[in-house]
PDB file of C-alpha atoms in Angstrom:
ATOM      1  CA  UNK X  58      13.424 -14.807  18.399  1.00  0.00           C
ATOM      2  CA  UNK X  59       9.719 -14.126  19.051  1.00  0.00           C
ATOM      3  CA  UNK X  60       7.763 -11.971  16.648  1.00  0.00           C
ATOM      4  CA  UNK X  61       7.459  -8.390  17.870  1.00  0.00           C
ATOM      5  CA  UNK X  62       6.090  -6.660  14.767  1.00  0.00           C
ATOM      6  CA  UNK X  63       3.802  -7.551  11.884  1.00  0.00           C
ATOM      7  CA  UNK X  64       4.246  -5.919   8.488  1.00  0.00           C
ATOM      8  CA  UNK X  65       1.322  -6.308   6.098  1.00  0.00           C
ATOM      9  CA  UNK X  66       0.588  -5.703   2.465  1.00  0.00           C
ATOM     10  CA  UNK X  67      -2.821  -4.208   1.587  1.00  0.00           C
ATOM     11  CA  UNK X  68      -4.053  -5.217  -1.868  1.00  0.00           C
ATOM     12  CA  UNK X  69      -5.170  -8.849  -1.828  1.00  0.00           C
ATOM     13  CA  UNK X  70      -4.097  -9.192   1.804  1.00  0.00           C
ATOM     14  CA  UNK X  71      -6.005  -6.872   4.130  1.00  0.00           C
ATOM     15  CA  UNK X  72      -8.212  -5.553   1.357  1.00  0.00           C
ATOM     16  CA  UNK X  73      -9.855  -6.838  -1.801  1.00  0.00           C
ATOM     17  CA  UNK X  74      -7.985  -6.435  -5.060  1.00  0.00           C
ATOM     18  CA  UNK X  75     -11.333  -5.498  -6.584  1.00  0.00           C
ATOM     19  CA  UNK X  76     -11.560  -2.450  -4.307  1.00  0.00           C
ATOM     20  CA  UNK X  77      -8.339  -1.111  -5.789  1.00  0.00           C
ATOM     21  CA  UNK X  78      -9.044  -1.988  -9.417  1.00  0.00           C
ATOM     22  CA  UNK X  79     -12.823  -1.498  -9.511  1.00  0.00           C
ATOM     23  CA  UNK X  80     -13.171   1.486  -7.163  1.00  0.00           C
ATOM     24  CA  UNK X  81      -9.949   3.387  -6.457  1.00  0.00           C
ATOM     25  CA  UNK X  82      -8.287   3.246  -9.873  1.00  0.00           C
ATOM     26  CA  UNK X  83     -11.419   4.242 -11.819  1.00  0.00           C
ATOM     27  CA  UNK X  84     -12.029   7.088  -9.357  1.00  0.00           C
ATOM     28  CA  UNK X  85      -8.482   8.360  -9.828  1.00  0.00           C
ATOM     29  CA  UNK X  86      -8.657   7.971 -13.599  1.00  0.00           C
ATOM     30  CA  UNK X  87     -11.874  10.012 -13.694  1.00  0.00           C
ATOM     31  CA  UNK X  88     -10.863  12.790 -11.298  1.00  0.00           C
ATOM     32  CA  UNK X  89      -7.074  13.058 -11.672  1.00  0.00           C
ATOM     33  CA  UNK X  90      -7.006  15.179 -14.868  1.00  0.00           C
ATOM     34  CA  UNK X  91      -9.125  17.967 -13.365  1.00  0.00           C
ATOM     35  CA  UNK X  92      -7.242  17.725 -10.070  1.00  0.00           C
ATOM     36  CA  UNK X  93      -3.829  18.139 -11.723  1.00  0.00           C
ATOM     37  CA  UNK X  94      -5.033  21.025 -13.882  1.00  0.00           C
ATOM     38  CA  UNK X  95      -6.732  22.758 -10.971  1.00  0.00           C
ATOM     39  CA  UNK X  96      -3.930  22.311  -8.425  1.00  0.00           C
ATOM     40  CA  UNK X  97      -0.836  22.523 -10.630  1.00  0.00           C
ATOM     41  CA  UNK X  98       0.410  25.589  -8.763  1.00  0.00           C
ATOM     42  CA  UNK X  99       0.048  24.026  -5.307  1.00  0.00           C
ATOM     43  CA  UNK X 100       3.561  23.236  -4.020  1.00  0.00           C
ATOM     44  CA  UNK X 101       2.818  19.594  -3.158  1.00  0.00           C
ATOM     45  CA  UNK X 102       1.188  18.934  -6.532  1.00  0.00           C
ATOM     46  CA  UNK X 103       3.802  20.903  -8.448  1.00  0.00           C
ATOM     47  CA  UNK X 104       6.557  18.798  -6.888  1.00  0.00           C
ATOM     48  CA  UNK X 105       4.901  15.595  -8.105  1.00  0.00           C
ATOM     49  CA  UNK X 106       4.309  17.050 -11.567  1.00  0.00           C
ATOM     50  CA  UNK X 107       8.052  17.778 -11.782  1.00  0.00           C
ATOM     51  CA  UNK X 108       8.726  14.211 -10.646  1.00  0.00           C
ATOM     52  CA  UNK X 109       6.505  12.885 -13.457  1.00  0.00           C
ATOM     53  CA  UNK X 110       8.508  14.913 -15.953  1.00  0.00           C
ATOM     54  CA  UNK X 111      11.789  13.541 -14.613  1.00  0.00           C
ATOM     55  CA  UNK X 112      10.658   9.937 -14.512  1.00  0.00           C
ATOM     56  CA  UNK X 113       9.119  10.066 -17.976  1.00  0.00           C
ATOM     57  CA  UNK X 114      12.160  11.774 -19.448  1.00  0.00           C
ATOM     58  CA  UNK X 115       9.944  14.580 -20.760  1.00  0.00           C
ATOM     59  CA  UNK X 116      11.282  17.576 -18.876  1.00  0.00           C
ATOM     60  CA  UNK X 117       9.388  20.041 -21.077  1.00  0.00           C
ATOM     61  CA  UNK X 118       6.006  18.319 -20.857  1.00  0.00           C
ATOM     62  CA  UNK X 119       3.150  20.771 -20.368  1.00  0.00           C
ATOM     63  CA  UNK X 120       0.282  20.042 -17.998  1.00  0.00           C
ATOM     64  CA  UNK X 121      -1.814  18.321 -20.665  1.00  0.00           C
ATOM     65  CA  UNK X 122       1.077  16.023 -21.546  1.00  0.00           C
ATOM     66  CA  UNK X 123       1.656  15.294 -17.841  1.00  0.00           C
ATOM     67  CA  UNK X 124      -2.009  14.300 -17.567  1.00  0.00           C
ATOM     68  CA  UNK X 125      -1.613  11.991 -20.576  1.00  0.00           C
ATOM     69  CA  UNK X 126       1.452  10.362 -19.011  1.00  0.00           C
ATOM     70  CA  UNK X 127      -0.348   9.818 -15.724  1.00  0.00           C
ATOM     71  CA  UNK X 128      -3.325   8.214 -17.455  1.00  0.00           C
ATOM     72  CA  UNK X 129      -0.953   5.957 -19.403  1.00  0.00           C
ATOM     73  CA  UNK X 130       0.706   4.933 -16.139  1.00  0.00           C
ATOM     74  CA  UNK X 131      -2.660   4.197 -14.537  1.00  0.00           C
ATOM     75  CA  UNK X 132      -3.631   1.999 -17.493  1.00  0.00           C
ATOM     76  CA  UNK X 133      -0.337   0.121 -17.197  1.00  0.00           C
ATOM     77  CA  UNK X 134      -0.595  -0.132 -13.379  1.00  0.00           C
ATOM     78  CA  UNK X 135       2.851   1.429 -13.169  1.00  0.00           C
ATOM     79  CA  UNK X 136       4.307   1.655  -9.664  1.00  0.00           C
ATOM     80  CA  UNK X 137       5.528   5.239 -10.042  1.00  0.00           C
ATOM     81  CA  UNK X 138       5.909   7.069  -6.740  1.00  0.00           C
ATOM     82  CA  UNK X 139       4.759  10.373  -8.249  1.00  0.00           C
ATOM     83  CA  UNK X 140       1.607   8.758  -9.652  1.00  0.00           C
ATOM     84  CA  UNK X 141       0.856   7.102  -6.327  1.00  0.00           C
ATOM     85  CA  UNK X 142       1.258  10.426  -4.531  1.00  0.00           C
ATOM     86  CA  UNK X 143      -1.107  12.228  -6.893  1.00  0.00           C
ATOM     87  CA  UNK X 144      -3.624   9.397  -6.763  1.00  0.00           C
ATOM     88  CA  UNK X 145      -3.493   9.667  -2.984  1.00  0.00           C
ATOM     89  CA  UNK X 146      -4.345  13.352  -3.157  1.00  0.00           C
ATOM     90  CA  UNK X 147      -7.295  12.656  -5.450  1.00  0.00           C
ATOM     91  CA  UNK X 148      -8.527   9.853  -3.228  1.00  0.00           C
ATOM     92  CA  UNK X 149      -8.213  12.115  -0.178  1.00  0.00           C
ATOM     93  CA  UNK X 150     -10.752  14.441  -1.733  1.00  0.00           C
ATOM     94  CA  UNK X 151     -13.036  11.481  -2.441  1.00  0.00           C
ATOM     95  CA  UNK X 152     -12.792  10.181   1.118  1.00  0.00           C
ATOM     96  CA  UNK X 153     -13.413  13.644   2.563  1.00  0.00           C
ATOM     97  CA  UNK X 154     -16.474  13.993   0.354  1.00  0.00           C
ATOM     98  CA  UNK X 155     -17.787  10.619   1.513  1.00  0.00           C
ATOM     99  CA  UNK X 156     -17.578   9.235  -2.018  1.00  0.00           C
ATOM    100  CA  UNK X 157     -15.038   6.580  -0.992  1.00  0.00           C
ATOM    101  CA  UNK X 158     -14.879   4.169   1.948  1.00  0.00           C
ATOM    102  CA  UNK X 159     -11.877   1.937   2.524  1.00  0.00           C
ATOM    103  CA  UNK X 160     -12.412  -1.809   2.234  1.00  0.00           C
ATOM    104  CA  UNK X 161     -10.742  -4.023   4.840  1.00  0.00           C
ATOM    105  CA  UNK X 162     -11.722  -7.681   5.200  1.00  0.00           C
ATOM    106  CA  UNK X 163     -13.590  -8.371   8.466  1.00  0.00           C
ATOM    107  CA  UNK X 164     -11.126 -11.125   9.399  1.00  0.00           C
ATOM    108  CA  UNK X 165      -8.254  -8.658   8.923  1.00  0.00           C
ATOM    109  CA  UNK X 166      -9.995  -6.068  11.104  1.00  0.00           C
ATOM    110  CA  UNK X 167     -10.524  -8.603  13.879  1.00  0.00           C
ATOM    111  CA  UNK X 168      -6.951  -9.922  13.745  1.00  0.00           C
ATOM    112  CA  UNK X 169      -5.340  -6.486  13.590  1.00  0.00           C
ATOM    113  CA  UNK X 170      -7.318  -5.343  16.614  1.00  0.00           C
ATOM    114  CA  UNK X 171      -6.413  -8.528  18.491  1.00  0.00           C
ATOM    115  CA  UNK X 172      -2.708  -8.303  17.652  1.00  0.00           C
ATOM    116  CA  UNK X 173      -2.624  -4.668  18.675  1.00  0.00           C
ATOM    117  CA  UNK X 174      -4.160  -5.561  22.036  1.00  0.00           C
ATOM    118  CA  UNK X 175      -1.603  -8.349  22.430  1.00  0.00           C
ATOM    119  CA  UNK X 176       1.222  -5.848  22.032  1.00  0.00           C
ATOM    120  CA  UNK X 177       2.418  -6.534  18.504  1.00  0.00           C
ATOM    121  CA  UNK X 178       3.559  -3.432  16.616  1.00  0.00           C
ATOM    122  CA  UNK X 179       1.684  -3.232  13.305  1.00  0.00           C
ATOM    123  CA  UNK X 180       3.045  -1.718  10.105  1.00  0.00           C
ATOM    124  CA  UNK X 181       1.903  -1.444   6.489  1.00  0.00           C
ATOM    125  CA  UNK X 182       4.032  -1.849   3.348  1.00  0.00           C
ATOM    126  CA  UNK X 183       2.215  -1.204   0.076  1.00  0.00           C
ATOM    127  CA  UNK X 184       3.010   0.071  -3.400  1.00  0.00           C
ATOM    128  CA  UNK X 185       0.306   2.667  -2.785  1.00  0.00           C
ATOM    129  CA  UNK X 186       1.523   5.892  -1.179  1.00  0.00           C
ATOM    130  CA  UNK X 187       1.601   6.264   2.597  1.00  0.00           C
ATOM    131  CA  UNK X 188      -1.162   8.834   2.218  1.00  0.00           C
ATOM    132  CA  UNK X 189      -3.333   6.339   0.311  1.00  0.00           C
ATOM    133  CA  UNK X 190      -2.646   3.675   2.933  1.00  0.00           C
ATOM    134  CA  UNK X 191      -3.749   5.975   5.746  1.00  0.00           C
ATOM    135  CA  UNK X 192      -6.918   6.815   3.832  1.00  0.00           C
ATOM    136  CA  UNK X 193      -7.904   3.170   3.315  1.00  0.00           C
ATOM    137  CA  UNK X 194      -7.510   2.414   7.006  1.00  0.00           C
ATOM    138  CA  UNK X 195      -8.538   5.826   8.307  1.00  0.00           C
ATOM    139  CA  UNK X 196     -11.758   5.951   6.303  1.00  0.00           C
ATOM    140  CA  UNK X 197     -12.563   2.243   6.417  1.00  0.00           C
ATOM    141  CA  UNK X 198     -16.127   0.996   6.279  1.00  0.00           C
ATOM    142  CA  UNK X 199     -15.789  -0.041   9.939  1.00  0.00           C
ATOM    143  CA  UNK X 200     -14.336   3.304  11.045  1.00  0.00           C
ATOM    144  CA  UNK X 201     -10.858   4.655  11.728  1.00  0.00           C
ATOM    145  CA  UNK X 202      -8.299   1.843  12.031  1.00  0.00           C
ATOM    146  CA  UNK X 203      -5.175   4.028  11.967  1.00  0.00           C
ATOM    147  CA  UNK X 204      -4.700   3.947  15.769  1.00  0.00           C
ATOM    148  CA  UNK X 205      -3.777   0.272  15.351  1.00  0.00           C
ATOM    149  CA  UNK X 206      -0.688   1.025  13.268  1.00  0.00           C
ATOM    150  CA  UNK X 207       2.757   2.209  14.292  1.00  0.00           C
ATOM    151  CA  UNK X 208       3.932   3.169  10.802  1.00  0.00           C
ATOM    152  CA  UNK X 209       3.539   2.961   7.041  1.00  0.00           C
ATOM    153  CA  UNK X 210       5.963   2.266   4.191  1.00  0.00           C
ATOM    154  CA  UNK X 211       5.619   2.680   0.431  1.00  0.00           C
ATOM    155  CA  UNK X 212       7.942   2.462  -2.570  1.00  0.00           C
ATOM    156  CA  UNK X 213      10.019   5.252  -1.048  1.00  0.00           C
ATOM    157  CA  UNK X 214      11.535   2.405   0.984  1.00  0.00           C
ATOM    158  CA  UNK X 215      12.313   0.447  -2.177  1.00  0.00           C
ATOM    159  CA  UNK X 216      10.531  -1.995  -4.447  1.00  0.00           C
ATOM    160  CA  UNK X 217       8.513  -4.734  -2.797  1.00  0.00           C
ATOM    161  CA  UNK X 218      10.272  -7.552  -4.639  1.00  0.00           C
ATOM    162  CA  UNK X 219      13.764  -6.600  -3.441  1.00  0.00           C
ATOM    163  CA  UNK X 220      15.217  -7.926  -0.189  1.00  0.00           C
ATOM    164  CA  UNK X 221      16.992  -4.660   0.585  1.00  0.00           C
ATOM    165  CA  UNK X 222      13.630  -2.910   0.948  1.00  0.00           C
ATOM    166  CA  UNK X 223      12.692  -5.185   3.837  1.00  0.00           C
ATOM    167  CA  UNK X 224      16.068  -4.732   5.495  1.00  0.00           C
ATOM    168  CA  UNK X 225      15.619  -0.976   5.256  1.00  0.00           C
ATOM    169  CA  UNK X 226      12.115  -1.178   6.732  1.00  0.00           C
ATOM    170  CA  UNK X 227      13.392  -3.312   9.624  1.00  0.00           C
ATOM    171  CA  UNK X 228      16.012  -0.660  10.290  1.00  0.00           C
ATOM    172  CA  UNK X 229      13.342   2.034  10.321  1.00  0.00           C
ATOM    173  CA  UNK X 230      11.215  -0.020  12.700  1.00  0.00           C
ATOM    174  CA  UNK X 231      14.229  -0.630  14.909  1.00  0.00           C
ATOM    175  CA  UNK X 232      13.971  -4.416  15.036  1.00  0.00           C
ATOM    176  CA  UNK X 233      16.015  -7.240  13.526  1.00  0.00           C
ATOM    177  CA  UNK X 234      14.286  -8.789  10.539  1.00  0.00           C
ATOM    178  CA  UNK X 235      13.962 -12.056  12.463  1.00  0.00           C
ATOM    179  CA  UNK X 236      11.437 -10.409  14.791  1.00  0.00           C
ATOM    180  CA  UNK X 237       9.121  -9.265  11.992  1.00  0.00           C
ATOM    181  CA  UNK X 238       6.358 -11.265  10.291  1.00  0.00           C
ATOM    182  CA  UNK X 239       5.454 -10.157   6.761  1.00  0.00           C
ATOM    183  CA  UNK X 240       2.042 -10.868   5.228  1.00  0.00           C
ATOM    184  CA  UNK X 241       1.324 -10.734   1.496  1.00  0.00           C
ATOM    185  CA  UNK X 242      -0.503 -12.470  -1.335  1.00  0.00           C
ATOM    186  CA  UNK X 243       2.438 -12.143  -3.769  1.00  0.00           C
ATOM    187  CA  UNK X 244       5.098 -14.859  -3.717  1.00  0.00           C
ATOM    188  CA  UNK X 245       7.867 -12.586  -5.036  1.00  0.00           C
ATOM    189  CA  UNK X 246       7.286 -10.186  -2.154  1.00  0.00           C
ATOM    190  CA  UNK X 247       7.317 -13.044   0.345  1.00  0.00           C
ATOM    191  CA  UNK X 248      10.534 -14.338  -1.206  1.00  0.00           C
ATOM    192  CA  UNK X 249      12.209 -10.942  -0.857  1.00  0.00           C
ATOM    193  CA  UNK X 250      11.108 -10.552   2.753  1.00  0.00           C
ATOM    194  CA  UNK X 251      12.356 -14.039   3.624  1.00  0.00           C
ATOM    195  CA  UNK X 252      15.672 -13.354   1.895  1.00  0.00           C
ATOM    196  CA  UNK X 253      16.029 -10.321   4.158  1.00  0.00           C
ATOM    197  CA  UNK X 254      15.440 -12.551   7.191  1.00  0.00           C
ATOM    198  CA  UNK X 255      11.777 -11.886   7.961  1.00  0.00           C
ATOM    199  CA  UNK X 256       9.234 -14.578   8.750  1.00  0.00           C
ATOM    200  CA  UNK X 257       6.498 -14.802   6.129  1.00  0.00           C
ATOM    201  CA  UNK X 258       2.910 -15.894   5.739  1.00  0.00           C
ATOM    202  CA  UNK X 259       1.034 -15.879   2.456  1.00  0.00           C
ATOM    203  CA  UNK X 260      -2.645 -14.985   2.058  1.00  0.00           C
ATOM    204  CA  UNK X 261      -4.489 -16.997  -0.586  1.00  0.00           C
ATOM    205  CA  UNK X 262      -8.110 -16.094  -0.003  1.00  0.00           C
ATOM    206  CA  UNK X 263      -9.337 -18.057  -3.011  1.00  0.00           C
ATOM    207  CA  UNK X 264      -7.158 -21.067  -2.330  1.00  0.00           C
ATOM    208  CA  UNK X 265      -3.929 -22.044  -4.018  1.00  0.00           C
ATOM    209  CA  UNK X 266      -0.310 -22.002  -2.928  1.00  0.00           C
ATOM    210  CA  UNK X 267       2.513 -19.490  -2.606  1.00  0.00           C
ATOM    211  CA  UNK X 268       5.501 -21.757  -3.118  1.00  0.00           C
ATOM    212  CA  UNK X 269       7.883 -22.023  -0.211  1.00  0.00           C
ATOM    213  CA  UNK X 270       5.738 -20.155   2.300  1.00  0.00           C
ATOM    214  CA  UNK X 271       3.084 -20.984   4.843  1.00  0.00           C
ATOM    215  CA  UNK X 272      -0.272 -20.091   3.299  1.00  0.00           C
ATOM    216  CA  UNK X 273      -3.602 -19.329   4.969  1.00  0.00           C
ATOM    217  CA  UNK X 274      -7.019 -18.365   3.694  1.00  0.00           C
ATOM    218  CA  UNK X 275      -7.709 -15.618   6.209  1.00  0.00           C
ATOM    219  CA  UNK X 276      -6.121 -13.586   8.988  1.00  0.00           C
ATOM    220  CA  UNK X 277      -8.015 -15.708  11.483  1.00  0.00           C
ATOM    221  CA  UNK X 278      -5.627 -18.583  10.770  1.00  0.00           C
ATOM    222  CA  UNK X 279      -2.484 -16.602  11.610  1.00  0.00           C
ATOM    223  CA  UNK X 280      -0.902 -16.977  15.054  1.00  0.00           C
ATOM    224  CA  UNK X 281       2.208 -14.756  15.304  1.00  0.00           C
ATOM    225  CA  UNK X 282       3.290 -16.629  18.458  1.00  0.00           C
ATOM    226  CA  UNK X 283       4.003 -19.730  16.364  1.00  0.00           C
ATOM    227  CA  UNK X 284       6.796 -18.108  14.387  1.00  0.00           C
TER     228      UNK X 284
END
């Protein structure tokens, strides 16, 4: 079956890992405490605060304890959906203020634009929240890239190293897994996508191998028509 859709990871794939760890995470760590304290009564924020309490098992945690938990999760790079949602809200303020600009590799920008013009449906699957994904691409250094994408998926669709997550995403897209190409720099994610039936291509921008998968150094080397 020919490829009809391309599903891509962000961190290390379309965008530099350093952007996440050296720019986004420090920004969230610095601004999240004041954001949570100042917006605790907002319904969207309050819902995530309650989710933090549930996930941490500390149902009686006050706001200061919730802040401590969130900072601990940031330090541990924990893939908690509630943390990702709150980080996304903090980043949204930073993007709106012009303090943040999303990094997307030039070769990824060129390929995504080309694939979109060729009729491939483009989707994103990242551990970062859908909101954070839209901000990276919507406030990219090269301008708004969101018109290129047909949809976004985060850990609400399941963990990225589990095959069922990719099957669920294919169902949401409305295509059999065999018609989807998944791009990532993490071999366990590629393994899970392949187990679900997707085609895979690994990104190794600094060289190296992702065992069992085709590997390229840039988006410019990917031809979806060959799968």
